[in-house]
PDB file of C-alpha atoms and ligand atoms in Angstrom:
ATOM      1  CA  ILE X  52     -18.472   3.679  29.583  1.00  0.00           C
ATOM      2  CA  LYS X  53     -19.983   3.572  26.468  1.00  0.00           C
ATOM      3  CA  PRO X  54     -19.198   1.273  23.577  1.00  0.00           C
ATOM      4  CA  LEU X  55     -17.379   2.646  20.708  1.00  0.00           C
ATOM      5  CA  ILE X  56     -18.184   3.055  17.033  1.00  0.00           C
ATOM      6  CA  ILE X  57     -15.461   0.750  14.904  1.00  0.00           C
ATOM      7  CA  LEU X  58     -14.622   1.453  11.627  1.00  0.00           C
ATOM      8  CA  PRO X  59     -16.647   0.423   9.090  1.00  0.00           C
ATOM      9  CA  ASP X  60     -19.441   1.928  11.296  1.00  0.00           C
ATOM     10  CA  PRO X  61     -21.163   4.225   8.649  1.00  0.00           C
ATOM     11  CA  ILE X  62     -22.288   6.210  11.420  1.00  0.00           C
ATOM     12  CA  LEU X  63     -18.722   7.286  12.082  1.00  0.00           C
ATOM     13  CA  ARG X  64     -19.160   9.027   8.499  1.00  0.00           C
ATOM     14  CA  GLN X  65     -22.261  11.596   9.470  1.00  0.00           C
ATOM     15  CA  VAL X  66     -21.751  15.481   9.938  1.00  0.00           C
ATOM     16  CA  SER X  67     -22.925  16.228  13.691  1.00  0.00           C
ATOM     17  CA  THR X  68     -25.069  18.573  14.113  1.00  0.00           C
ATOM     18  CA  PRO X  69     -24.267  21.928  17.010  1.00  0.00           C
ATOM     19  CA  VAL X  70     -25.716  21.442  20.422  1.00  0.00           C
ATOM     20  CA  GLU X  71     -28.217  24.195  21.525  1.00  0.00           C
ATOM     21  CA  THR X  72     -28.615  24.073  24.353  1.00  0.00           C
ATOM     22  CA  ILE X  73     -25.872  23.245  27.340  1.00  0.00           C
ATOM     23  CA  ASP X  74     -27.790  21.497  30.060  1.00  0.00           C
ATOM     24  CA  ALA X  75     -27.570  18.808  32.460  1.00  0.00           C
ATOM     25  CA  ASP X  76     -27.525  16.229  29.802  1.00  0.00           C
ATOM     26  CA  ILE X  77     -25.023  17.679  27.737  1.00  0.00           C
ATOM     27  CA  ARG X  78     -22.668  17.628  31.194  1.00  0.00           C
ATOM     28  CA  ARG X  79     -23.901  13.718  31.961  1.00  0.00           C
ATOM     29  CA  LEU X  80     -22.426  12.945  28.042  1.00  0.00           C
ATOM     30  CA  ALA X  81     -19.400  15.253  27.936  1.00  0.00           C
ATOM     31  CA  ASP X  82     -18.498  12.850  31.490  1.00  0.00           C
ATOM     32  CA  ASP X  83     -19.509   9.591  29.926  1.00  0.00           C
ATOM     33  CA  MET X  84     -17.068  10.517  27.150  1.00  0.00           C
ATOM     34  CA  LEU X  85     -14.216  11.692  29.381  1.00  0.00           C
ATOM     35  CA  GLU X  86     -15.175   7.840  31.770  1.00  0.00           C
ATOM     36  CA  THR X  87     -14.889   5.986  27.776  1.00  0.00           C
ATOM     37  CA  MET X  88     -11.989   8.017  26.928  1.00  0.00           C
ATOM     38  CA  TYR X  89      -9.946   7.578  30.278  1.00  0.00           C
ATOM     39  CA  ASP X  90     -10.941   3.576  30.109  1.00  0.00           C
ATOM     40  CA  ALA X  91     -10.243   3.162  26.480  1.00  0.00           C
ATOM     41  CA  PRO X  92      -7.462   4.937  27.023  1.00  0.00           C
ATOM     42  CA  GLY X  93      -7.267   7.504  24.953  1.00  0.00           C
ATOM     43  CA  ILE X  94      -6.100  11.713  24.730  1.00  0.00           C
ATOM     44  CA  GLY X  95      -9.222  12.475  22.759  1.00  0.00           C
ATOM     45  CA  LEU X  96     -13.146  11.307  21.890  1.00  0.00           C
ATOM     46  CA  ALA X  97     -15.584  12.632  19.451  1.00  0.00           C
ATOM     47  CA  ALA X  98     -19.689  12.272  20.568  1.00  0.00           C
ATOM     48  CA  ILE X  99     -20.036  10.379  17.266  1.00  0.00           C
ATOM     49  CA  GLN X 100     -17.340   7.699  18.512  1.00  0.00           C
ATOM     50  CA  ILE X 101     -20.007   6.547  20.838  1.00  0.00           C
ATOM     51  CA  GLY X 102     -22.814   7.366  17.983  1.00  0.00           C
ATOM     52  CA  VAL X 103     -23.947  10.710  19.277  1.00  0.00           C
ATOM     53  CA  PRO X 104     -23.829  13.085  16.251  1.00  0.00           C
ATOM     54  CA  ARG X 105     -23.715  16.063  18.312  1.00  0.00           C
ATOM     55  CA  ARG X 106     -20.359  18.776  17.939  1.00  0.00           C
ATOM     56  CA  LEU X 107     -19.143  17.417  21.502  1.00  0.00           C
ATOM     57  CA  LEU X 108     -15.678  16.289  22.019  1.00  0.00           C
ATOM     58  CA  VAL X 109     -13.655  15.992  24.813  1.00  0.00           C
ATOM     59  CA  LEU X 110      -9.871  15.436  25.113  1.00  0.00           C
ATOM     60  CA  ASP X 111      -7.040  15.314  27.973  1.00  0.00           C
ATOM     61  CA  VAL X 112      -3.338  15.501  26.502  1.00  0.00           C
ATOM     62  CA  SER X 113      -1.553  15.501  30.126  1.00  0.00           C
ATOM     63  CA  LYS X 114       1.167  13.501  30.461  1.00  0.00           C
ATOM     64  CA  GLU X 115       1.458   9.716  32.398  1.00  0.00           C
ATOM     65  CA  GLY X 116       1.470  10.955  36.196  1.00  0.00           C
ATOM     66  CA  GLU X 117       0.835  14.638  35.835  1.00  0.00           C
ATOM     67  CA  GLU X 118      -2.754  16.157  37.200  1.00  0.00           C
ATOM     68  CA  LYS X 119      -5.289  14.932  34.268  1.00  0.00           C
ATOM     69  CA  THR X 120      -6.528  17.824  32.641  1.00  0.00           C
ATOM     70  CA  PRO X 121     -10.121  17.087  30.985  1.00  0.00           C
ATOM     71  CA  LEU X 122     -11.176  19.606  28.299  1.00  0.00           C
ATOM     72  CA  VAL X 123     -14.845  19.787  26.982  1.00  0.00           C
ATOM     73  CA  PHE X 124     -14.980  21.759  23.833  1.00  0.00           C
ATOM     74  CA  ILE X 125     -18.878  22.598  22.212  1.00  0.00           C
ATOM     75  CA  ASN X 126     -19.319  23.603  18.679  1.00  0.00           C
ATOM     76  CA  PRO X 127     -15.662  23.697  18.410  1.00  0.00           C
ATOM     77  CA  LYS X 128     -15.113  26.110  15.464  1.00  0.00           C
ATOM     78  CA  ILE X 129     -11.075  26.390  14.127  1.00  0.00           C
ATOM     79  CA  VAL X 130     -10.618  30.118  13.208  1.00  0.00           C
ATOM     80  CA  LYS X 131      -7.125  30.560  12.559  1.00  0.00           C
ATOM     81  CA  SER X 132      -4.857  27.678  11.088  1.00  0.00           C
ATOM     82  CA  SER X 133      -0.803  28.533  10.685  1.00  0.00           C
ATOM     83  CA  GLU X 134       1.068  27.777   7.641  1.00  0.00           C
ATOM     84  CA  GLU X 135       4.221  25.716   9.535  1.00  0.00           C
ATOM     85  CA  ARG X 136       2.678  22.025   9.548  1.00  0.00           C
ATOM     86  CA  SER X 137       3.309  19.048  11.522  1.00  0.00           C
ATOM     87  CA  VAL X 138       3.463  15.619  11.424  1.00  0.00           C
ATOM     88  CA  TYR X 139       2.186  12.942  14.261  1.00  0.00           C
ATOM     89  CA  GLU X 140       1.618   9.271  14.090  1.00  0.00           C
ATOM     90  CA  GLU X 141      -1.546   9.166  14.838  1.00  0.00           C
ATOM     91  CA  GLY X 142      -4.285   6.367  16.006  1.00  0.00           C
ATOM     92  CA  CYS X 143      -8.169   6.432  16.225  1.00  0.00           C
ATOM     93  CA  LEU X 144      -9.869   4.410  19.340  1.00  0.00           C
ATOM     94  CA  SER X 145     -12.610   3.754  15.956  1.00  0.00           C
ATOM     95  CA  ILE X 146     -10.000   2.533  13.914  1.00  0.00           C
ATOM     96  CA  PRO X 147      -8.025   0.283  16.547  1.00  0.00           C
ATOM     97  CA  ASP X 148      -4.115  -0.962  16.074  1.00  0.00           C
ATOM     98  CA  TYR X 149      -3.854   1.134  13.037  1.00  0.00           C
ATOM     99  CA  TYR X 150      -1.516   3.604  13.142  1.00  0.00           C
ATOM    100  CA  ALA X 151      -0.395   6.448  10.237  1.00  0.00           C
ATOM    101  CA  GLU X 152       1.525   9.764   9.775  1.00  0.00           C
ATOM    102  CA  VAL X 153      -0.752  12.514   9.315  1.00  0.00           C
ATOM    103  CA  GLU X 154       0.410  16.267   8.701  1.00  0.00           C
ATOM    104  CA  ARG X 155      -2.028  19.045   9.588  1.00  0.00           C
ATOM    105  CA  PRO X 156      -0.969  22.493  10.572  1.00  0.00           C
ATOM    106  CA  ALA X 157       1.241  23.113  13.474  1.00  0.00           C
ATOM    107  CA  ALA X 158      -0.828  25.779  15.789  1.00  0.00           C
ATOM    108  CA  ILE X 159      -4.392  26.544  15.334  1.00  0.00           C
ATOM    109  CA  ALA X 160      -7.105  28.670  17.310  1.00  0.00           C
ATOM    110  CA  VAL X 161     -10.250  26.829  18.137  1.00  0.00           C
ATOM    111  CA  GLU X 162     -13.384  29.342  19.674  1.00  0.00           C
ATOM    112  CA  TYR X 163     -15.678  27.333  21.212  1.00  0.00           C
ATOM    113  CA  LEU X 164     -18.310  26.840  24.360  1.00  0.00           C
ATOM    114  CA  ASP X 165     -17.162  25.370  27.446  1.00  0.00           C
ATOM    115  CA  ARG X 166     -19.215  22.974  29.693  1.00  0.00           C
ATOM    116  CA  ASP X 167     -21.044  25.855  31.745  1.00  0.00           C
ATOM    117  CA  GLY X 168     -22.144  27.331  27.775  1.00  0.00           C
ATOM    118  CA  LYS X 169     -19.472  30.051  28.258  1.00  0.00           C
ATOM    119  CA  GLN X 170     -17.494  31.793  25.130  1.00  0.00           C
ATOM    120  CA  GLN X 171     -13.997  30.745  25.131  1.00  0.00           C
ATOM    121  CA  SER X 172     -11.109  30.920  22.872  1.00  0.00           C
ATOM    122  CA  VAL X 173      -7.556  28.933  22.310  1.00  0.00           C
ATOM    123  CA  GLU X 174      -4.083  28.815  20.744  1.00  0.00           C
ATOM    124  CA  ALA X 175      -2.950  25.822  20.518  1.00  0.00           C
ATOM    125  CA  ASP X 176      -0.140  23.845  19.434  1.00  0.00           C
ATOM    126  CA  GLY X 177       1.748  20.828  19.704  1.00  0.00           C
ATOM    127  CA  LEU X 178      -0.073  17.345  20.715  1.00  0.00           C
ATOM    128  CA  LEU X 179      -3.442  19.538  21.723  1.00  0.00           C
ATOM    129  CA  ALA X 180      -3.181  20.853  18.100  1.00  0.00           C
ATOM    130  CA  THR X 181      -3.217  17.987  16.714  1.00  0.00           C
ATOM    131  CA  CYS X 182      -5.385  15.970  18.720  1.00  0.00           C
ATOM    132  CA  LEU X 183      -7.925  19.462  18.424  1.00  0.00           C
ATOM    133  CA  GLN X 184      -8.232  18.838  14.873  1.00  0.00           C
ATOM    134  CA  HIS X 185      -8.556  15.065  14.650  1.00  0.00           C
ATOM    135  CA  GLU X 186     -11.541  15.163  17.105  1.00  0.00           C
ATOM    136  CA  ILE X 187     -12.977  18.505  15.057  1.00  0.00           C
ATOM    137  CA  ASP X 188     -12.500  16.452  11.657  1.00  0.00           C
ATOM    138  CA  HIS X 189     -14.485  13.242  13.704  1.00  0.00           C
ATOM    139  CA  LEU X 190     -17.419  16.033  14.099  1.00  0.00           C
ATOM    140  CA  ASN X 191     -17.306  16.185   9.928  1.00  0.00           C
ATOM    141  CA  GLY X 192     -17.080  12.585   9.436  1.00  0.00           C
ATOM    142  CA  VAL X 193     -14.117  13.041   8.142  1.00  0.00           C
ATOM    143  CA  LEU X 194     -11.030  10.439   9.401  1.00  0.00           C
ATOM    144  CA  PHE X 195      -7.565  10.326   9.528  1.00  0.00           C
ATOM    145  CA  ILE X 196      -7.266   7.798   6.993  1.00  0.00           C
ATOM    146  CA  ASP X 197      -8.419  10.556   4.552  1.00  0.00           C
ATOM    147  CA  TYR X 198      -5.233  12.036   4.578  1.00  0.00           C
ATOM    148  CA  ILE X 199      -3.280   8.551   3.979  1.00  0.00           C
ATOM    149  CA  SER X 200      -3.048   7.418   0.506  1.00  0.00           C
ATOM    150  CA  LYS X 201      -6.261   5.652  -1.362  1.00  0.00           C
ATOM    151  CA  LEU X 202      -4.904   2.432  -1.655  1.00  0.00           C
ATOM    152  CA  LYS X 203      -3.560   1.901   2.089  1.00  0.00           C
ATOM    153  CA  ARG X 204      -6.957   3.732   2.989  1.00  0.00           C
ATOM    154  CA  ASP X 205      -9.087   0.927   0.863  1.00  0.00           C
ATOM    155  CA  MET X 206      -6.358  -2.057   2.684  1.00  0.00           C
ATOM    156  CA  VAL X 207      -7.900  -0.459   5.738  1.00  0.00           C
ATOM    157  CA  ILE X 208     -11.177  -0.411   5.016  1.00  0.00           C
ATOM    158  CA  ARG X 209     -11.284  -3.589   3.538  1.00  0.00           C
ATOM    159  CA  LYS X 210      -9.206  -5.479   6.783  1.00  0.00           C
ATOM    160  CA  PHE X 211     -12.044  -4.101   9.136  1.00  0.00           C
ATOM    161  CA  THR X 212     -15.455  -4.395   7.327  1.00  0.00           C
ATOM    162  CA  LYS X 213     -14.194  -8.380   6.630  1.00  0.00           C
ATOM    163  CA  ALA X 214     -13.354  -8.091  10.684  1.00  0.00           C
ATOM    164  CA  ALA X 215     -16.848  -7.036  11.307  1.00  0.00           C
ATOM    165  CA  LYS X 216     -18.239 -10.071   9.159  1.00  0.00           C
ATOM    166  CA  THR X 217     -16.254 -12.419  11.656  1.00  0.00           C
ATOM    167  CA  ARG X 218     -17.208 -10.648  14.481  1.00  0.00           C
ATOM    168  CA  GLY X 219     -20.810 -10.500  13.618  1.00  0.00           C
ATOM    169  CA  ALA X 220     -20.484 -14.173  12.898  1.00  0.00           C
ATOM    170  CA  LYS X 221     -19.077 -14.738  16.821  1.00  0.00           C
ATOM    171  CA  ALA X 222     -21.977 -13.150  17.733  1.00  0.00           C
ATOM    172  CA  ILE X 223     -24.313 -15.298  16.579  1.00  0.00           C
TER     173      ILE X 223
HETATM  174  O1  LIG N 596     -10.205  10.005  18.371  1.00  0.00           O
HETATM  175  C1  LIG N 596      -9.434   9.689  18.744  1.00  0.00           C
HETATM  176  O2  LIG N 596     -10.172   8.441  18.284  1.00  0.00           O
HETATM  177  C2  LIG N 596      -8.571   9.455  20.029  1.00  0.00           C
HETATM  178  C3  LIG N 596      -7.660   9.537  19.589  1.00  0.00           C
HETATM  179  C4  LIG N 596      -7.286  10.999  19.365  1.00  0.00           C
HETATM  180  C5  LIG N 596      -5.951  11.468  19.126  1.00  0.00           C
HETATM  181  C6  LIG N 596      -5.351  10.769  17.500  1.00  0.00           C
HETATM  182  C7  LIG N 596      -4.062  11.114  16.877  1.00  0.00           C
HETATM  183  C8  LIG N 596      -3.299  11.924  17.564  1.00  0.00           C
HETATM  184  C9  LIG N 596      -3.634  12.211  19.032  1.00  0.00           C
HETATM  185  C10 LIG N 596      -4.927  12.078  19.640  1.00  0.00           C
HETATM  186  C11 LIG N 596      -6.357   8.588  19.637  1.00  0.00           C
HETATM  187  O3  LIG N 596      -6.708   7.383  19.346  1.00  0.00           O
HETATM  188  S1  LIG N 596      -6.176   8.724  21.351  1.00  0.00           S
HETATM  189  C12 LIG N 596      -5.069   7.503  21.643  1.00  0.00           C
HETATM  190  C13 LIG N 596      -3.805   7.750  21.497  1.00  0.00           C
HETATM  191  C14 LIG N 596      -2.710   8.151  22.253  1.00  0.00           C
HETATM  192  C15 LIG N 596      -1.958   8.763  22.498  1.00  0.00           C
HETATM  193  C16 LIG N 596      -0.951   9.393  20.199  1.00  0.00           C
HETATM  194  C17 LIG N 596      -2.018   8.785  19.595  1.00  0.00           C
HETATM  195  C18 LIG N 596      -3.124   8.130  19.916  1.00  0.00           C
HETATM  196 ZN1  LIG N 597     -10.287   9.146  16.371  1.00  0.00          ZN
END
């Protein structure tokens, strides 16, 4: 289980670089990310959220009590987005306990490499489409609070900046 990077850490704003070779190290990183995600608990996690600026994300949108379906997306690319849009109340493991409604394309097509380095493509809608777009945003240094009003975003950043100071103080 790896420590999560929390707002306002500037690492979250980095653009992650493509994965060159899919080897045992990348597969171990993906497994570490899945373990960290399940522990949070969350339904998605991008490598940057544990401080690794690589274009790799994991997700599992299976429901409670259902068979787990962990998915690994390497160098994902959105190749199609529907005109139709949907709204979800989103959260983020890097912005704990803050939720806001975000509107995104309702359906997308994504091309990516799987954990064996095999080229894959998937058509997604519903929560999978929302989660995939949320995670791919992370790979580009974009956070879901970038879709809310500037007023609200500045309030959230101010709140987390203050908390970071007190957290730092406590550490001392
Ligand atoms: O990337 C993350 O921080 C994990 C996100 C993924 C996510 C955000 C919004 C909508 C869907 C997925 C979540 O914090 S995981 C926690 C969670 C679980 C169910 C629904 C919403 C958020
Ligand atoms: Zn997030």
